[in-house]
Structures are given as structure tokens and as C-alpha cells.
Coordinates of C-alpha atoms and ligand atoms in Angstrom, one line a residue:
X13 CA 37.7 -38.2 -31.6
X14 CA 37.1 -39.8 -34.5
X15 CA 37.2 -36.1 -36.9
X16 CA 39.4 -37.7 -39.4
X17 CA 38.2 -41.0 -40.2
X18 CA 36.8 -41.3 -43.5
X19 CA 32.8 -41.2 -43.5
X20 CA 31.3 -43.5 -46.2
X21 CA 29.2 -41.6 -48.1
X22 CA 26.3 -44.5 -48.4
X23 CA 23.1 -45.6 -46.7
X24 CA 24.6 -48.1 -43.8
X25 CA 21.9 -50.7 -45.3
X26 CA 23.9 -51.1 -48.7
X27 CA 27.2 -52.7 -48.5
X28 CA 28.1 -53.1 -52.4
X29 CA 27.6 -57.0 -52.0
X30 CA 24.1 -56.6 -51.8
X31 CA 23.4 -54.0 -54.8
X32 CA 22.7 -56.5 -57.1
X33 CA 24.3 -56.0 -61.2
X34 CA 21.2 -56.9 -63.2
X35 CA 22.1 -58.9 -66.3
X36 CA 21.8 -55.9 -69.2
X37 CA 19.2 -57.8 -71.5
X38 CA 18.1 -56.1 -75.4
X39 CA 15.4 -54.2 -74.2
X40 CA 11.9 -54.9 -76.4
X41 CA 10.6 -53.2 -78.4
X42 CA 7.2 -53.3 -77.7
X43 CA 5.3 -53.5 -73.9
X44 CA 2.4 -53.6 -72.3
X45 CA 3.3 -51.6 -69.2
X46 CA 6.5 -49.7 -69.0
X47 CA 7.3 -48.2 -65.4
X48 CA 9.8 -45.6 -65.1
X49 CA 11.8 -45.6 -61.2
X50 CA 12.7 -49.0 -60.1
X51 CA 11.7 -48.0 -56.2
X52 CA 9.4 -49.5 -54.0
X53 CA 6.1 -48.2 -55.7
X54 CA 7.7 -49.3 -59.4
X55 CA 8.4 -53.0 -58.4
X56 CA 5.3 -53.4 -56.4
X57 CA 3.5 -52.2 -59.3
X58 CA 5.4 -54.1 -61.7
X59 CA 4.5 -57.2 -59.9
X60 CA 0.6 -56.8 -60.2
X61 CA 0.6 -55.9 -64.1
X62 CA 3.2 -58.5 -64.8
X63 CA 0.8 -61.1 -62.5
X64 CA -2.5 -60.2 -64.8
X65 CA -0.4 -61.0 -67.8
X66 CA 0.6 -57.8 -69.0
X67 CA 4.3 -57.7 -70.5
X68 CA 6.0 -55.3 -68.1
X69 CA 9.0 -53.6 -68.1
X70 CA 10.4 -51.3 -65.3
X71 CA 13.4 -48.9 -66.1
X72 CA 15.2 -47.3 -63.0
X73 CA 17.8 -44.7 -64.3
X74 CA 20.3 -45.4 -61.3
X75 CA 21.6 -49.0 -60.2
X76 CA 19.2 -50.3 -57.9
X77 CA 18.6 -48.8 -54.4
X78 CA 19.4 -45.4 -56.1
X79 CA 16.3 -43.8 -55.3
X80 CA 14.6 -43.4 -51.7
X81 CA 14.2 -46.8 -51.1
X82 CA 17.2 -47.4 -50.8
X83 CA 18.5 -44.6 -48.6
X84 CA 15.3 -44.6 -46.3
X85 CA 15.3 -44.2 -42.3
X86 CA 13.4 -48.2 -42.4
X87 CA 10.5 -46.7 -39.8
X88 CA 7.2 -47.6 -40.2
X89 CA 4.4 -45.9 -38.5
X90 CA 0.9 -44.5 -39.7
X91 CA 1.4 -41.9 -42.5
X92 CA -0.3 -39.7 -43.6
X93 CA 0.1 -36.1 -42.1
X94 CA -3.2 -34.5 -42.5
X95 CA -5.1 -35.4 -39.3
X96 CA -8.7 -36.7 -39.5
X97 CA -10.5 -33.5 -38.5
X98 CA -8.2 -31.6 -41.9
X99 CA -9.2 -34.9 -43.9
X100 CA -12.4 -34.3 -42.4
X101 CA -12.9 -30.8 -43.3
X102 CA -11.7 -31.1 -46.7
X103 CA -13.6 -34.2 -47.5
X104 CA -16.5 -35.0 -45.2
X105 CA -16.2 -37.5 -42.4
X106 CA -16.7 -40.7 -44.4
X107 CA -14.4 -40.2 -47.1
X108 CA -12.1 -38.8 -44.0
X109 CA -12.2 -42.2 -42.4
X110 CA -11.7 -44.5 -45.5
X111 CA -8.5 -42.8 -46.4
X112 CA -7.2 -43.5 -42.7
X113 CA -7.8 -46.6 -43.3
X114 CA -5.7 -47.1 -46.1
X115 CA -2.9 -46.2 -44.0
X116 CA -3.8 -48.7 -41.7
X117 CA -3.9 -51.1 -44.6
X118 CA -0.5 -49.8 -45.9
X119 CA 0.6 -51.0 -43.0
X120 CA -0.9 -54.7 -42.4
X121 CA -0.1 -55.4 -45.7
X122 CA 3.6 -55.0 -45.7
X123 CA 3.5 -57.1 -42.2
X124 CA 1.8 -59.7 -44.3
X125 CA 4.2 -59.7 -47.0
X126 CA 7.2 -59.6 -43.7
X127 CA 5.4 -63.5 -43.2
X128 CA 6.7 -64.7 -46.5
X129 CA 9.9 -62.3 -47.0
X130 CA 13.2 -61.6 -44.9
X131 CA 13.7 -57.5 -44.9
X132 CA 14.3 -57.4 -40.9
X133 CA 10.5 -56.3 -39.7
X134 CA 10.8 -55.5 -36.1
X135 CA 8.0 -54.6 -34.0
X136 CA 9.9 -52.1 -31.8
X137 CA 7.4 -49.8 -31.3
X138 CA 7.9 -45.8 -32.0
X139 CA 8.7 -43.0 -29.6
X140 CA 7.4 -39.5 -30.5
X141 CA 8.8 -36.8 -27.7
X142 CA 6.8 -33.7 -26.9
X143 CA 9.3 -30.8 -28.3
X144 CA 7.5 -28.5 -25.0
X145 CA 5.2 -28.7 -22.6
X146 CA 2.1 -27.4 -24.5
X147 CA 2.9 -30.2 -27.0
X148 CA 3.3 -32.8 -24.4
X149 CA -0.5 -31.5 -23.6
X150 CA -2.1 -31.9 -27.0
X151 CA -0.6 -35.1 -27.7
X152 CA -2.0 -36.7 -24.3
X153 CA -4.9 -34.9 -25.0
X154 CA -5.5 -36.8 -28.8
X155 CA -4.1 -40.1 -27.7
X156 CA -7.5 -39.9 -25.4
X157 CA -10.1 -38.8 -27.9
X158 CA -8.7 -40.8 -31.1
X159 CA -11.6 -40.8 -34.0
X160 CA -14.0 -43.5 -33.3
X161 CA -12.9 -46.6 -35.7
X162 CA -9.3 -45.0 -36.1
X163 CA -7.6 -45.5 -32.8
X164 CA -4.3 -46.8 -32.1
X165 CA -2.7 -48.3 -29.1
X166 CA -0.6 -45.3 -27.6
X167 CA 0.6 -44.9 -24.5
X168 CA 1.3 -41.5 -22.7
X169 CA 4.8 -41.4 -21.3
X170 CA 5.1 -38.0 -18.4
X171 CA 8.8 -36.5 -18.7
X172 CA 8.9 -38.1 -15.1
X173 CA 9.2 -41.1 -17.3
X174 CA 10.5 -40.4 -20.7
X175 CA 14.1 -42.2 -19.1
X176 CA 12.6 -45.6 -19.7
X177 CA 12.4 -44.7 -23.8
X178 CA 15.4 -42.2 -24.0
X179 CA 18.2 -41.5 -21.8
X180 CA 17.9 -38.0 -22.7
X181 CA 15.6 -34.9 -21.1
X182 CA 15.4 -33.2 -24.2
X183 CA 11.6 -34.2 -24.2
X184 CA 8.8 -33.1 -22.2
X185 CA 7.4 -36.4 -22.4
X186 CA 5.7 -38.6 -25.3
X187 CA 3.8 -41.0 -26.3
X188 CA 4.5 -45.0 -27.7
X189 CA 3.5 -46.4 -30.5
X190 CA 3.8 -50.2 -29.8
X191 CA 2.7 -51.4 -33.1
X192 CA 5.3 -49.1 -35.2
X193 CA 8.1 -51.2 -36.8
X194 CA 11.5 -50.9 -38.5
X195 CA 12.8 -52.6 -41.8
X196 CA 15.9 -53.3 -43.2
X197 CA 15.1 -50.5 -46.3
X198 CA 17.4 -52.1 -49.2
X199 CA 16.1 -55.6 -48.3
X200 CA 12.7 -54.7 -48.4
X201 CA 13.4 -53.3 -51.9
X202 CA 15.3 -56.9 -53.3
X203 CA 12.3 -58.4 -51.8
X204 CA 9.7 -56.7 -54.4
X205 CA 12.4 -57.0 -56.6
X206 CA 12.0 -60.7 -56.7
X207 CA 8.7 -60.8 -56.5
X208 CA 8.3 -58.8 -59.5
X209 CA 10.6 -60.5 -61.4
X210 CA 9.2 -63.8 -59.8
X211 CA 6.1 -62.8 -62.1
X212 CA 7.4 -62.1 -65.0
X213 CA 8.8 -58.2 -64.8
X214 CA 11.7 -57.3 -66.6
X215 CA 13.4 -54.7 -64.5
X216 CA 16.9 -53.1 -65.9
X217 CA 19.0 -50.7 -63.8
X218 CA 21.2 -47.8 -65.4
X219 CA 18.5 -47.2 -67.7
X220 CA 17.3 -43.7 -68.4
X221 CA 14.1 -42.8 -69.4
X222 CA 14.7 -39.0 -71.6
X223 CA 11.4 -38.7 -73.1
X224 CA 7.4 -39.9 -73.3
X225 CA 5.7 -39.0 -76.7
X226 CA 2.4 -40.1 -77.1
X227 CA 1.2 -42.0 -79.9
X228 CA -1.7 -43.9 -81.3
X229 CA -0.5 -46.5 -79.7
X230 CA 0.3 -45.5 -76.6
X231 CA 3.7 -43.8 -75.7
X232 CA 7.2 -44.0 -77.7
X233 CA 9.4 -44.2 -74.8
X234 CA 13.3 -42.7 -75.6
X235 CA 15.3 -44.3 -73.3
X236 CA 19.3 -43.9 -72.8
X237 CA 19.4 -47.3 -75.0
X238 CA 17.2 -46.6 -77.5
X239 CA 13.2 -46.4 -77.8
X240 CA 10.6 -48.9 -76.4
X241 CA 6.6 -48.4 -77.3
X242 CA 4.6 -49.1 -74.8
X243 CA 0.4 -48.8 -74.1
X244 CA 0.7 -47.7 -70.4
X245 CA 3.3 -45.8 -68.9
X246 CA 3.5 -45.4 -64.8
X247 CA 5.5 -42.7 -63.5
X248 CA 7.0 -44.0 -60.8
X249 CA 9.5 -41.3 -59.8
X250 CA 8.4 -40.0 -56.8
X251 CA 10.7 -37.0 -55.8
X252 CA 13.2 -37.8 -58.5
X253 CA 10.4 -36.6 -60.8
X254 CA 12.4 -34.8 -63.1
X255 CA 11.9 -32.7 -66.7
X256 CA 10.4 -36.2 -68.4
X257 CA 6.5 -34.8 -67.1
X258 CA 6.6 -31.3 -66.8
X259 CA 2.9 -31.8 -64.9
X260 CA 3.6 -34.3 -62.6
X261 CA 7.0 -32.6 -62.0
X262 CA 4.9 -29.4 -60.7
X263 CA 3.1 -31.4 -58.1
X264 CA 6.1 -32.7 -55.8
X265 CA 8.4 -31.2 -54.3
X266 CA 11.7 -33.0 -53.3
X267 CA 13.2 -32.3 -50.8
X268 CA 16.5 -33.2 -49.8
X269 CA 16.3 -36.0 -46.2
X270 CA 20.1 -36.4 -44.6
X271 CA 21.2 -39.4 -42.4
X272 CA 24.5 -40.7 -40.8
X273 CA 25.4 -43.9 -38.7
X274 CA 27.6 -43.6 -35.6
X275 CA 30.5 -45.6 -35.8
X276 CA 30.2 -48.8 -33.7
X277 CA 29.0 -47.7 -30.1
X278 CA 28.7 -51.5 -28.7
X279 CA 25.4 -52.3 -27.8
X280 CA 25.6 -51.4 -24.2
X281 CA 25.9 -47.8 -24.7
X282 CA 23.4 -48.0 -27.4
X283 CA 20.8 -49.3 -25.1
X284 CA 21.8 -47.3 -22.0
X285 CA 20.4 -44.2 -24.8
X286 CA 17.7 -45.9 -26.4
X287 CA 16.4 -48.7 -24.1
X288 CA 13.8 -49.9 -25.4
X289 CA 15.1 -49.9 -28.8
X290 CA 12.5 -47.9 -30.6
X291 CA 12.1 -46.0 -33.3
X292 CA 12.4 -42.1 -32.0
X293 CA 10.9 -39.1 -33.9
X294 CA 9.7 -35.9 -32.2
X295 CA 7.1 -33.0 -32.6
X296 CA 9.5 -30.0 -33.9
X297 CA 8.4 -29.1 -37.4
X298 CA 11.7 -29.8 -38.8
X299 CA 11.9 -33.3 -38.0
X300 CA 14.3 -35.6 -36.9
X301 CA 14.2 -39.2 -37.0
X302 CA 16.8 -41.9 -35.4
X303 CA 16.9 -45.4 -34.1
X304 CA 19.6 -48.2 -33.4
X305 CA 20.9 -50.0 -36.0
X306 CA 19.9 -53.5 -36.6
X307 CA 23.2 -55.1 -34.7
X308 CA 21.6 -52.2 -31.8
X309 CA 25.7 -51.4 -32.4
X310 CA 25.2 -47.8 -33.7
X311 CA 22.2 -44.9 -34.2
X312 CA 21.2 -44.0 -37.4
X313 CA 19.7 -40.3 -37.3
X314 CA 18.0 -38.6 -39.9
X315 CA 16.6 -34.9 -40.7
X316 CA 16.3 -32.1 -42.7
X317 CA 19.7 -30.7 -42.3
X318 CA 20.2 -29.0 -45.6
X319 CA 17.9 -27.6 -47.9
X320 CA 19.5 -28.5 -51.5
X321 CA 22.9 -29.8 -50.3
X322 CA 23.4 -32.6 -52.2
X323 CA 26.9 -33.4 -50.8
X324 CA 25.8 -35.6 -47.7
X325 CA 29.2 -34.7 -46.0
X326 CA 28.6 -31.4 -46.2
X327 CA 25.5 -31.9 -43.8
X328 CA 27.4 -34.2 -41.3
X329 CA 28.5 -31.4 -38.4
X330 CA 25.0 -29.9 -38.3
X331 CA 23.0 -33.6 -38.4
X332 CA 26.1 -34.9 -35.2
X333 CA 25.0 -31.6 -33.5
X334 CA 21.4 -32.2 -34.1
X335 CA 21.7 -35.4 -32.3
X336 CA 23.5 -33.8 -29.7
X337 CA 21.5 -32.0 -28.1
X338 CA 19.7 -34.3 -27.9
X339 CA 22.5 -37.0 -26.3
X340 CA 25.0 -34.7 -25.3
X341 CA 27.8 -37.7 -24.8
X342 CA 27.3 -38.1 -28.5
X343 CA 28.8 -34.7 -29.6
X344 CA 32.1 -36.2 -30.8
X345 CA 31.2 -39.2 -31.7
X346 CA 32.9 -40.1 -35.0
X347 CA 30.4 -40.9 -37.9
X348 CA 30.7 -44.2 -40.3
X349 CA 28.2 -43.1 -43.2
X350 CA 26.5 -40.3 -44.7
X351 CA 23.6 -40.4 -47.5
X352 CA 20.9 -38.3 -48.6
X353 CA 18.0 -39.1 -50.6
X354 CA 15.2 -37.1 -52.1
X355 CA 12.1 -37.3 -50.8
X356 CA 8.6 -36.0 -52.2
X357 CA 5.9 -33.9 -50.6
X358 CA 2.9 -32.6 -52.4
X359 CA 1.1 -29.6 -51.6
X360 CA -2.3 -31.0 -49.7
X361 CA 0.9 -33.3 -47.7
X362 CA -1.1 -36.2 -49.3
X363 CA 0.1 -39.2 -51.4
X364 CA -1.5 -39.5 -54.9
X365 CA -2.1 -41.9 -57.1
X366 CA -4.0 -41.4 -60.6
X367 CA -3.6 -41.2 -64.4
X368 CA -3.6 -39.2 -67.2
X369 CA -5.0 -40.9 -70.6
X370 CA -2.6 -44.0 -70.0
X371 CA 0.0 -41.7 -68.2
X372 CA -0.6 -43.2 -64.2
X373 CA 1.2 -41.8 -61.4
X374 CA 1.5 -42.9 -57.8
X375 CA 4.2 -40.2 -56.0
X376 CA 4.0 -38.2 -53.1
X377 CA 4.2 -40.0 -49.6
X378 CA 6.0 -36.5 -47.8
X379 CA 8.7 -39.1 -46.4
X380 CA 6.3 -42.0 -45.2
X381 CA 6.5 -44.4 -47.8
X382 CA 8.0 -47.5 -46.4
X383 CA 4.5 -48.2 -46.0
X384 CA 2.5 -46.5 -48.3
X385 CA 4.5 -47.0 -51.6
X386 CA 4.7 -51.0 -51.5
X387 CA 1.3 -50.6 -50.9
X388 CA -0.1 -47.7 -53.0
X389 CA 2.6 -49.6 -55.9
X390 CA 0.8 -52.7 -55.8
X391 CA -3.0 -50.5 -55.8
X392 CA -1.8 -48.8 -58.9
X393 CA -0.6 -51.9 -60.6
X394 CA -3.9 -53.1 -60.4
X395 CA -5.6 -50.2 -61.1
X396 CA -3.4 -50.5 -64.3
X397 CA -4.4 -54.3 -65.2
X398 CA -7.9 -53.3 -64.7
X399 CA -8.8 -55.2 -61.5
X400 CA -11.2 -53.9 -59.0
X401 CA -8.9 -54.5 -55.9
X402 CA -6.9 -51.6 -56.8
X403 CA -9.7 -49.2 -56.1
X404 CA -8.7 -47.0 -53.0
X405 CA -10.2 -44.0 -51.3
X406 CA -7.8 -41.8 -52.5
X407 CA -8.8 -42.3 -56.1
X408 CA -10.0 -39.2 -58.0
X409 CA -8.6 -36.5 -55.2
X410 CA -7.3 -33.6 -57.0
X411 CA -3.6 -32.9 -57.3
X412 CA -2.7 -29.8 -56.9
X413 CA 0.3 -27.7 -57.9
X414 CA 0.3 -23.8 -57.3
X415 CA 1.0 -21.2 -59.5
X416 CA 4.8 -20.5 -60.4
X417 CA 6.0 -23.3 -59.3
X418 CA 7.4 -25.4 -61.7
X419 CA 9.7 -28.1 -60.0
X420 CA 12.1 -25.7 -58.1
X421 CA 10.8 -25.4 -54.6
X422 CA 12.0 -21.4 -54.2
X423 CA 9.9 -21.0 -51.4
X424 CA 11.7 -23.7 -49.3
X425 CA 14.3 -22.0 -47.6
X426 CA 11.8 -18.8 -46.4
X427 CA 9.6 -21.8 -45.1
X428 CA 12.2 -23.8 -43.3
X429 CA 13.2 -20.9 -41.8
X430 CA 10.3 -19.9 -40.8
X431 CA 9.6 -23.3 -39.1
X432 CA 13.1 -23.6 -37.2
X433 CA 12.1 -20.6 -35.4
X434 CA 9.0 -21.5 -34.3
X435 CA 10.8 -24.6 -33.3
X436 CA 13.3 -22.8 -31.5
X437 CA 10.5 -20.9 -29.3
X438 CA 9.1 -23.7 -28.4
X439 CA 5.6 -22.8 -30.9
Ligands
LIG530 C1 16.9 -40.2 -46.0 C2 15.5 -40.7 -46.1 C3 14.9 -41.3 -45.0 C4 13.6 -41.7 -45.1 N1 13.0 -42.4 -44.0 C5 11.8 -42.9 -44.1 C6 11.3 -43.6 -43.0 O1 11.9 -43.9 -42.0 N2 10.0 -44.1 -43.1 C7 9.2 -43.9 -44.2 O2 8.1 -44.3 -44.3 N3 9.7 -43.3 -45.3 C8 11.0 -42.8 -45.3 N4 11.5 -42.1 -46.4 C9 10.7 -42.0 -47.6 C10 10.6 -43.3 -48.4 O3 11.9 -43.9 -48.6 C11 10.0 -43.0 -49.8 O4 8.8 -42.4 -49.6 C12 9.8 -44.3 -50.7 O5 11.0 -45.0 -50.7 C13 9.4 -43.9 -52.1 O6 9.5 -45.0 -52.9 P1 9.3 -44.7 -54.5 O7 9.5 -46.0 -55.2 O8 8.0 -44.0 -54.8 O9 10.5 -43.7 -54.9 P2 12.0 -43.9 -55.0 O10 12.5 -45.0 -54.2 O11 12.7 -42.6 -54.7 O12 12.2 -44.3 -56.5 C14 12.1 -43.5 -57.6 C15 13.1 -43.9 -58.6 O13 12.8 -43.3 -59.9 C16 14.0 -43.3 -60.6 N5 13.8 -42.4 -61.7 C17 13.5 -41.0 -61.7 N6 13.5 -40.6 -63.0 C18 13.7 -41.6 -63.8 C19 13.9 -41.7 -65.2 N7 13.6 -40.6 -66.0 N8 14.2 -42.9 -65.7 C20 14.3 -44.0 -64.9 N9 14.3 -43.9 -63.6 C21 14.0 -42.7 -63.0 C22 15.0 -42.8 -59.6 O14 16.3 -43.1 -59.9 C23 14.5 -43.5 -58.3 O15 15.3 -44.7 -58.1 C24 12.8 -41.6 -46.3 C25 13.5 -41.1 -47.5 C26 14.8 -40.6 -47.4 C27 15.5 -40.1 -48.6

């Protein structure tokens, strides 16, 4: 069934009518703020710098939706992935708890701005299943004793149970989320695009930025249509950080996150696997993520299924047999779309957000920044106009990069490996 249809290769949530063609304007040749990757963190920064009345221009190299906000999975859920006793130990306990918090605020803040914009926020709720037994245990066991002034609602689901989340008994169990939501990714990115542009932002697509050299002034920015001077540069790249900063390029590490939609399943069959219509992720250390579509029509499943593959096609038998095992009626399924985007970790798995002289940064989410970049993009926009609301707790941590590595993650594939064994015995 279905082994010969053509496969889209493109994110389901960008049908060409909705990639916008922005206008190509003269660009100045002077700015206050220039901001280099038109993705979530870039326009949500763009819009606080252009709000305090700083002229701001935002260059993305790609058309719009290039990047990984565009090609994103749309799940929300608290995100960072150190728990609070690592923060804790690295930190102290109070510095620990006010960078939870900031996820927390990550998320209220883009259900605030989901009041006053349309980009699909659902409340479905997010399932995580126990990969075994021992991890059904732990993850009861934390949903009990959550850090005082930290918890969120969860509710322990026993395998006995796990059919009223997933018609599947791949699980030993899991918890709920109730409060995690889905998005519509590409409409949550027109949405800051407006509102950037709303204030003032001049944002141009298919615009290259080759080199930063700094001068009295600032920064001579060489761009693929000529050069731009500018005070304050943001690097906004994330993990499409390429040669242009050879340090911040030595402090992520993209890596490649696959996806395909099922064709059209009717919404029947999609419910009769997914009933509650949740977002579904799981505790494996190569992780998989999936939920219905929007229409509940098809599932959109996501994972690591490649290393470097950059062909998303490529990657499509291994992500179908991914998601069969895990709904064995799904093995020949034919598949509608495949995409890939890159997305960046760091080495302490924190996001980070900083500058350099006038060189700011704000990269780094490790795959969770539906969230965290609208909302860490706005805090470094303000940070850059100077205001006092874009202090956060993560200010001033250290970013570190490791020796010999210098932008090509050669220690990946040993790692991954590693990690899909212990996977596979159940570690
Ligand atoms: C397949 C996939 C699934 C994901 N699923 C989820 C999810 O379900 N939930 C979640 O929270 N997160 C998810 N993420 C991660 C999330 O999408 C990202 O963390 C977030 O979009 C990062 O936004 P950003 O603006 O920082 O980076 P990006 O959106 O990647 O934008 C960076 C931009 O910089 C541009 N750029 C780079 N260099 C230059 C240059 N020299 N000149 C001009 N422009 C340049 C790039 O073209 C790119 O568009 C997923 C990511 C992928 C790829």
C-alpha cells in the first residue's frame, strides 16, 4: 500500500500559499539592531528592539519558515532537560528554581500571546510512556515528590490503563501532562512575523549574512546583497549556526530532527490510536515524538532517525517502522510528507542567551523551543534595547564548548549508538 505515491518532501504545516514572498526592499545602510535568522527567537527579538525605537533589521538566509520554526513537531511542554536536582547541583537551589521558572514563563507567555493571535493552541495535554517497567517506576515516583514551588499537574496512568491514551501496549504505562499544548508551528512563526513588522522591523527573506567584521562603530555586516553597518548584531541562528561566528558555532550542536505525516487516515482510525488526542513522547533516549494532525486526519511522527541525512526521504522507512512498533496496523501505511530540520543542543543541554561586546546570542533550546525561543527572543530583545524586563535567570551562565570540537559533531554517531542500545535493553 501506498509504496509509490510521491511523498512531499515539506513540513505538512507549509502549503506554498502560506510561505509568504516578502517584498525585496534596498536594504539600509545603516541600523541600529541587525538580527541574523528570521525564526522564532529573531522576530520575537526583532519586535522588542524595533518597539524601544531602535531601527531594526532581521535577515533570514532562506525564505521564511526555512529554519526550525517552520519544520517543528508544534508540542509544547516544559523544557528544559536538566532536572532540578542537576540544576540544583550545578547552581545551588535558588538559582535552580528561578531558571524552572522561566520555563514555566516560556510557557504562559506564548498562551498569552495565543489570546490575541490565531496559530492553533490546543490544550491537548501530553502523554509520556514508560519505555520499561523500572521507568514506569521513577516517573510515578517524581510525579509524587515534584520540587516544592515547581510542580505540575501529572497524572500517573498504570499499563492497565495506558489504552485510554494510546491504543498501543508498547508502554509500561505513563504519565499526562494536561496543561501541555500543540501549535500550528508556521502560524505561530507569521504571527511574530507580524508583530514584528507591526513595530517597525524590517525583515527580508533570501538574504544571506557571509560575514561580521567589527568596527568602531559596531559591525560591517556583508550580506549576499551588499554590506549593512550596524551597532548590535544578534545571532539568531540557532542550529543553523554556521562558519559566520566561529565561537558561537562551537557551542551548538545541530542535529538533524526527521518527521513524516501519514496520508489521510480519517479521523476515526486516528482516534481509535490516539484517543485522547494528545501529544505522545516517550522515555527512550533517542526520542520520538508524534501527535494527530490538526484535522485529527493523519499522525505526524517525529525522531532522530538519521544522524546527518539531510535527504528527509532517505529517513522515511526507518521513521514508518519507528512508528510501527509502536502501532503495528500502521506498518504500511503510505506517507504524505517528509522534512527535516536542524535542531541545536548545547553541551550543559541548556538554552543560552548572552553577548559578546555587541555580538548577542540566544541559541540552544536542545529541540524545545516552541516555547522557549519566542520567549527567550523577546528577553534578548530587551536585553538588547536596554530594558530591565529582559533580565532572566539564565543570564551570565557559562557556555561551554569542549575541546576539538569545532562545529562538526564527530562524536554523534558513537553517542547515538551507544544510546539505542541502552534503549534496546530496556536501560
Ligand atoms: C523536526 C523538528 C521538530 C521539532 N519539534 C519541536 C517540538 O515539537 N516542540 C518544541 O518545543 N521544539 C521543537 N523543535 C525545535 C524548535 O523548532 C526550535 O527550537 C525553534 O524553532 C528554534 O527557533 P530559532 O528561531 O532559534 O531557530 P530557527 O527557527 O532554526 O531559525 C534560525 C534561522 O537562522 C537562519 N540563518 C542561519 N544562518 C544565517 C545567516 N548566515 N544569514 C541569515 N540567516 C541565517 C536559518 O536559515 C534559520 O531560518 C523541533 C525542531 C525540528 C527541526
Amino acid at each position: 500500500m501506498g509504496e509509490s505515491r510521491e511523498i512531499l518532501e515539506a513540513p505538512l504545516w507549509q502549503p506554498p500559499s502560506l510561505i509568504p514572498v516578502l517584498p525585496e526592499r534596498p536594504l539600509p545602510e545603516q541600523v541600529d539592531v541587525l538580527i541574523v535568522g528570521g525564526g522564532y527567537t529573531g522576530l520575537a527579538a526583532a519586535r522588542e528592539t524595533a518597539s524601544a525605537g531602535l531601527d531594526t533589521l532581521v535577515l533570514e538566509a532562506g525564505p521564511l519558515g526555512t529554519g526550525c520554526s517552520g519544520r517543528n513537531g508544534g508540542q509544547v511542554a516544559y523544557s528544559f532537560k536538566p532536572s532540578f536536582a542537576d540544576l540544583s547541583s550545578r547552581h545551588g537551589a535558588a538559582r535552580a528554581h528561578a531558571i524552572c521558572r522561566e520555563a514555566f514563563a516560556a510557557i504562559s507567555h506564548l498562551r498569552a500571546l495565543a489570546r490575541v493571535e490565531d496559530f492553533d493552541w490546543r490544550e491537548c495535554g501530553g502523554f509520556y510512556g514508560a519505555h520499561t517497567a523500572r521507568h514506569f517506576e521513577v516517573m510515578a515516583r517524581e510525579a509524587q515528590s515534584q520540587p516544592s514551588g515547581l510542580e505540575q499537574r501529572i497524572e500517573v496512568v498504570p499499563r492497565s490503563e495506558q489504552h485510554r491514551e494510546i491504543a498501543s501496549d508498547f508502554y509500561h504505562g505513563g504519565c499526562v501532562y494536561p496543561d501541555d499544548a500543540s501549535v500550528d508551528p508556521m502560524k505561530l512563526l507569521l504571527a511574530l512575523l507580524r508583530r514584528a513588522q507591526e513595530r517597525g522591523a524590517a525583515v527580508q527573506d533570501r538574504c544571506r549574512v557571509q560575514a561580521l567584521d567589527t568596527s568602531s562603530a559596531g559591525f560591517d555586516v556583508l550580506t549576499s546583497r551588499g554590506i549593512v553597518r550596524a551597532r548590535k548584531v544578534l545571532m539568531a541562528t540557532n542550529g543553523y549556526s554556521g562558519a559566520l561566528s566561529g565561537w558561537h558555532r562551537r557551542r551548538v550542536i545541530p542535529i538533524g530532527s526527521y518527521q513524516i505525516a501519514t496520508e489521510s487516515l480519517g479521523l476515526e482510525r486516528v482516534r481509535s490510536l490516539i484517543p485522547m488526542g494528545r501529544n505522545i513522547s516517550d522515555t527512550r533516549r533517542v526520542v520520538v515524538y508524534y501527535r494527530p494532525s490538526a484535522d485529527g486526519e493523519r499522525i505526524v511522527f517525529g525522531g532522530r532517525a538519521a544522524l546527518a541525512e539531510r535527504d528527509p526521504l532517505a529517513c522515511v522507512v526507518r521513521l514508518r517502522s519507528m512508528m510501527a512498533r509502536i502501532f503495528p496496523e500502521l506498518s504500511r501505511v503510505a506517507i504524505d510528507h517528509a522534512w527535516v530540520g536542524w535542531v541545536a543542543y548545547t553541551f550543559d543541554t541548556m538554552p543560552h542567551l548572552g553577548k559578546r561586546g555587541e555580538l548577542y546570542h540566544c541559541m540552544g533550546y536542545c529541540g524545545q523551543g516552541v516555547p522557549l525561543a519566542p520567549y527567550f527572543g523577546m528577553r534578548i530583545g530587551q536585553q538588547m534595547a536596554g530594558l530591565a524586563e529582559g533580565q532572566t535567570a539564565l543570564d551570565g551562565l557559562p557556555f561551554p564548548t569542549r575541546p576539538y570540537y569545532f562545529g562538526y559533531p564527530w562524536f554523534l554517531a558513537p553517542s547515538v549508538w551507544a544510546y539505542r542500545t541502552l534503549d534496546a535493553l530496556g536501560l
